[in-house]
JSON list of C-alpha atoms in Angstrom, two decimals:
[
{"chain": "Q", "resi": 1, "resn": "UNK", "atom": "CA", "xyz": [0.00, 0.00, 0.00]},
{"chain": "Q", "resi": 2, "resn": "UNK", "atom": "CA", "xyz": [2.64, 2.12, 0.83]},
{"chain": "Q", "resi": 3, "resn": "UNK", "atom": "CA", "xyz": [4.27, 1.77, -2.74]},
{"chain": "Q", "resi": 4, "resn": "UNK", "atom": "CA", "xyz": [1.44, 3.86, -4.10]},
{"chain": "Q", "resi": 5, "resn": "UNK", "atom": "CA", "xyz": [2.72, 7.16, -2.38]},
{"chain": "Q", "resi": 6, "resn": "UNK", "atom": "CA", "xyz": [6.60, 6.76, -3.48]},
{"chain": "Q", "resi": 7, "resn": "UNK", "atom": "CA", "xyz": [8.02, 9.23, -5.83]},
{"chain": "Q", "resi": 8, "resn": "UNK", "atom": "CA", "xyz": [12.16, 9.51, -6.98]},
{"chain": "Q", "resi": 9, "resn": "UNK", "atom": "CA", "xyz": [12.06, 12.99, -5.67]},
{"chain": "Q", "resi": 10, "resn": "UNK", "atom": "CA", "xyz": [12.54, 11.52, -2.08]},
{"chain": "Q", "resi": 11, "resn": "UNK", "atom": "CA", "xyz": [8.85, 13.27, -0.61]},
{"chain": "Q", "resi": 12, "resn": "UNK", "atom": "CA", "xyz": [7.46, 9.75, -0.14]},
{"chain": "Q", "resi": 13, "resn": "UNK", "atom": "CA", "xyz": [8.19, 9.07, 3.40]},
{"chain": "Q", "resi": 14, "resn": "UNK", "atom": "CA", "xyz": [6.79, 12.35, 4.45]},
{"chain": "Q", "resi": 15, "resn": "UNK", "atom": "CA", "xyz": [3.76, 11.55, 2.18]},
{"chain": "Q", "resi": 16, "resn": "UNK", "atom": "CA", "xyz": [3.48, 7.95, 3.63]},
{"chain": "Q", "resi": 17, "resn": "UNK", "atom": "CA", "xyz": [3.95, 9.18, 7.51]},
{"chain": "Q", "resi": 18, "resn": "UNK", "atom": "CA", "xyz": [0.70, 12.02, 6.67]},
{"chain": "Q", "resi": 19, "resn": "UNK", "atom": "CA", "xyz": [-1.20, 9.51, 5.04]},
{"chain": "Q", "resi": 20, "resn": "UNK", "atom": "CA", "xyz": [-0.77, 7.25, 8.13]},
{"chain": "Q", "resi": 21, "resn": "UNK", "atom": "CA", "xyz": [-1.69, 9.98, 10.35]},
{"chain": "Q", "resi": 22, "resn": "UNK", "atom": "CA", "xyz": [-4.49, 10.80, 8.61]},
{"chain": "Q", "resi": 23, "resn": "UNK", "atom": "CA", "xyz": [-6.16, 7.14, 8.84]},
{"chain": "Q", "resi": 24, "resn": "UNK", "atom": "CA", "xyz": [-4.86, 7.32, 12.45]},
{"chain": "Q", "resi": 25, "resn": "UNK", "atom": "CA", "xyz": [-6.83, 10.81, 13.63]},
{"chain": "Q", "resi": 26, "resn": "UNK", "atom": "CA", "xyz": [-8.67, 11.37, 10.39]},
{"chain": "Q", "resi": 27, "resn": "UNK", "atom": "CA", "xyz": [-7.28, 15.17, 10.30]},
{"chain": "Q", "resi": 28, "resn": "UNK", "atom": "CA", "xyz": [-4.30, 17.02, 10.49]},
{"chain": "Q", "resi": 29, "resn": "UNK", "atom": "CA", "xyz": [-2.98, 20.76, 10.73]},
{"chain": "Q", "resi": 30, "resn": "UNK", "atom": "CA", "xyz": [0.38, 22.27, 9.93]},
{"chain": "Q", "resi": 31, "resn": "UNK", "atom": "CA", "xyz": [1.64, 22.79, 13.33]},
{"chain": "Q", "resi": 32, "resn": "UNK", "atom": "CA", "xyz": [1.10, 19.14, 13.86]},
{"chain": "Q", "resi": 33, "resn": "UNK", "atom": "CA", "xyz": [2.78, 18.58, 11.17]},
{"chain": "Q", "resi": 34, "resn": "UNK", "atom": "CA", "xyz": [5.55, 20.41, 11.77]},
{"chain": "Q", "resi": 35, "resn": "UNK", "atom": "CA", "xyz": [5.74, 19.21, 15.34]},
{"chain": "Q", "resi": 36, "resn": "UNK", "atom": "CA", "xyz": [5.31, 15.66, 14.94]},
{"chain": "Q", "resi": 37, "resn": "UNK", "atom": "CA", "xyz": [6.94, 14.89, 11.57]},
{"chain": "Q", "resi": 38, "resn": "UNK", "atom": "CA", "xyz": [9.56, 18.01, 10.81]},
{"chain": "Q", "resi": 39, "resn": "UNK", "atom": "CA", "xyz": [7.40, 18.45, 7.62]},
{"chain": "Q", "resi": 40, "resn": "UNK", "atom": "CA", "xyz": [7.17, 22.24, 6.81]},
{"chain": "Q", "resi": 41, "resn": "UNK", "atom": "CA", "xyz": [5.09, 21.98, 3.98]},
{"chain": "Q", "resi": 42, "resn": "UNK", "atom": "CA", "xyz": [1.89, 20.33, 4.23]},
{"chain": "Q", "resi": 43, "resn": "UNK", "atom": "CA", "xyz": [-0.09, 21.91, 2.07]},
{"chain": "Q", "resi": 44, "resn": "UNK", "atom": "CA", "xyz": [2.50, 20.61, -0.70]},
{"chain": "Q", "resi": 45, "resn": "UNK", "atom": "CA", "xyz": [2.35, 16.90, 0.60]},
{"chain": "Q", "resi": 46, "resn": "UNK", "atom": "CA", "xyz": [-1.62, 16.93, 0.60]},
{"chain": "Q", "resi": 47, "resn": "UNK", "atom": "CA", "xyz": [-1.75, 18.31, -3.25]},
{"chain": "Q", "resi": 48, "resn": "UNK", "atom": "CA", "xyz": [0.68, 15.41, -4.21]},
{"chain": "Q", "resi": 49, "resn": "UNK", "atom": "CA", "xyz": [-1.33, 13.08, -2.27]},
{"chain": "Q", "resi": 50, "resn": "UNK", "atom": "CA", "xyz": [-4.74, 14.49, -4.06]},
{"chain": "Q", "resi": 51, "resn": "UNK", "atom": "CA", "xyz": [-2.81, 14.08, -6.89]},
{"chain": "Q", "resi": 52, "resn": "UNK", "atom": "CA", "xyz": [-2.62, 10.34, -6.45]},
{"chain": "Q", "resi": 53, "resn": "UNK", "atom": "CA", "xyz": [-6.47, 10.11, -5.76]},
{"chain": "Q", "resi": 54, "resn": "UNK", "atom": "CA", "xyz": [-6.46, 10.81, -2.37]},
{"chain": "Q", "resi": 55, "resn": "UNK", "atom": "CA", "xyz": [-9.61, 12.60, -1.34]},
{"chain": "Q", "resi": 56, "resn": "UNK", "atom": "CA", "xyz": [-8.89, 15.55, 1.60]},
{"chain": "Q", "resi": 57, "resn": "UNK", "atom": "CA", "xyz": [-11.16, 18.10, 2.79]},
{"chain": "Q", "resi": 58, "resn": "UNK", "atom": "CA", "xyz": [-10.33, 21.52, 3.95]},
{"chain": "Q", "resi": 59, "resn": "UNK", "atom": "CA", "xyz": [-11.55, 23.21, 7.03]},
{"chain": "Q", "resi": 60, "resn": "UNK", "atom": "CA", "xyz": [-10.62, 26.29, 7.76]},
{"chain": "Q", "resi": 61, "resn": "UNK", "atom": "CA", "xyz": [-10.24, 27.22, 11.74]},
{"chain": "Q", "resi": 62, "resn": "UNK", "atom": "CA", "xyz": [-9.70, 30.09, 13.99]},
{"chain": "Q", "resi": 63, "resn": "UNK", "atom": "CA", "xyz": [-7.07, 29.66, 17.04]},
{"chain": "Q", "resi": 64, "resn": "UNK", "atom": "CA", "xyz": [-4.92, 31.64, 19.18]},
{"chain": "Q", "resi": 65, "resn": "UNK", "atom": "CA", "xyz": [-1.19, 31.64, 19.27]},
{"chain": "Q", "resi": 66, "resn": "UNK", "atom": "CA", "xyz": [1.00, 31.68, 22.32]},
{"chain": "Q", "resi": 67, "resn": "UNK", "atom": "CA", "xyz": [0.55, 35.38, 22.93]},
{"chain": "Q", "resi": 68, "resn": "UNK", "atom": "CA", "xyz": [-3.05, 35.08, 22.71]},
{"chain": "Q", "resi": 69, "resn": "UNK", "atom": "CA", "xyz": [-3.63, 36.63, 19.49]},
{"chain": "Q", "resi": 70, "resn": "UNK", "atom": "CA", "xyz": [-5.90, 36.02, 16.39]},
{"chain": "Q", "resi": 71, "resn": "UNK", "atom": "CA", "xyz": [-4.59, 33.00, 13.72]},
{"chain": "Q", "resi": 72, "resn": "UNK", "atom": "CA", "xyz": [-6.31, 31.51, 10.88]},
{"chain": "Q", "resi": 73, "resn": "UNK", "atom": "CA", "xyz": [-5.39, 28.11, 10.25]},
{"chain": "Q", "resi": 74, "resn": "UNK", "atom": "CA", "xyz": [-6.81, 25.13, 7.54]},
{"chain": "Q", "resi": 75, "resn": "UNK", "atom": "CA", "xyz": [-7.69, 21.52, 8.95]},
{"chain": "Q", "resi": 76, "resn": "UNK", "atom": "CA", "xyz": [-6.55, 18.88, 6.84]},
{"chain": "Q", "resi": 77, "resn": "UNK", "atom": "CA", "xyz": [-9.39, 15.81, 6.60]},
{"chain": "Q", "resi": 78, "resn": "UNK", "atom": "CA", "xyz": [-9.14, 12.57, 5.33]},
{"chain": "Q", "resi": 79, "resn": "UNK", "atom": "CA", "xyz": [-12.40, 12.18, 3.39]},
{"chain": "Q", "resi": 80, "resn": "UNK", "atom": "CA", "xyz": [-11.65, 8.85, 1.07]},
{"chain": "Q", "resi": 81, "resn": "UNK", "atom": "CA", "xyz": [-8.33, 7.45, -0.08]}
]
């Protein structure tokens, strides 16, 4: 299963370990990203997994940062793969 998400270009583990979260929790956001697999651009990783057939909704979300203020962040959800 995992052989579907490989590319030469060397992006497939990081592909493969947000794909695995994502059937794990369902959804993901960039700071979890970030935080829990040092990958810095998730928005790039979900197109290429869309790309492959991958179905992912957007959500977008309102948070605060650690000094309290305003952020606007987007939700990342599995919808079919």
């Amino acid at each position: 299963m995992a052989e579907e998400y490989k590319t030469p270009e060397g992006k497939s583990k990081q592909r493969l370990r947000i794909m695995k979260h994502l059937r794990k929790y369902g959804a993901i956001t960039s700071m979890e990203a970030i935080a829990l697999y040092g990958v810095m651009r998730l928005s790039a990783r979900i197109c290429e997994l869309e790309a492959r057939g991958v179905v992912i909704g957007r959500e977008r979300k309102k948070g605060a940062n650690r000094y309290g203020e305003a952020v606007r962040y987007v939700e990342y959800r599995l919808i079919k793969e």
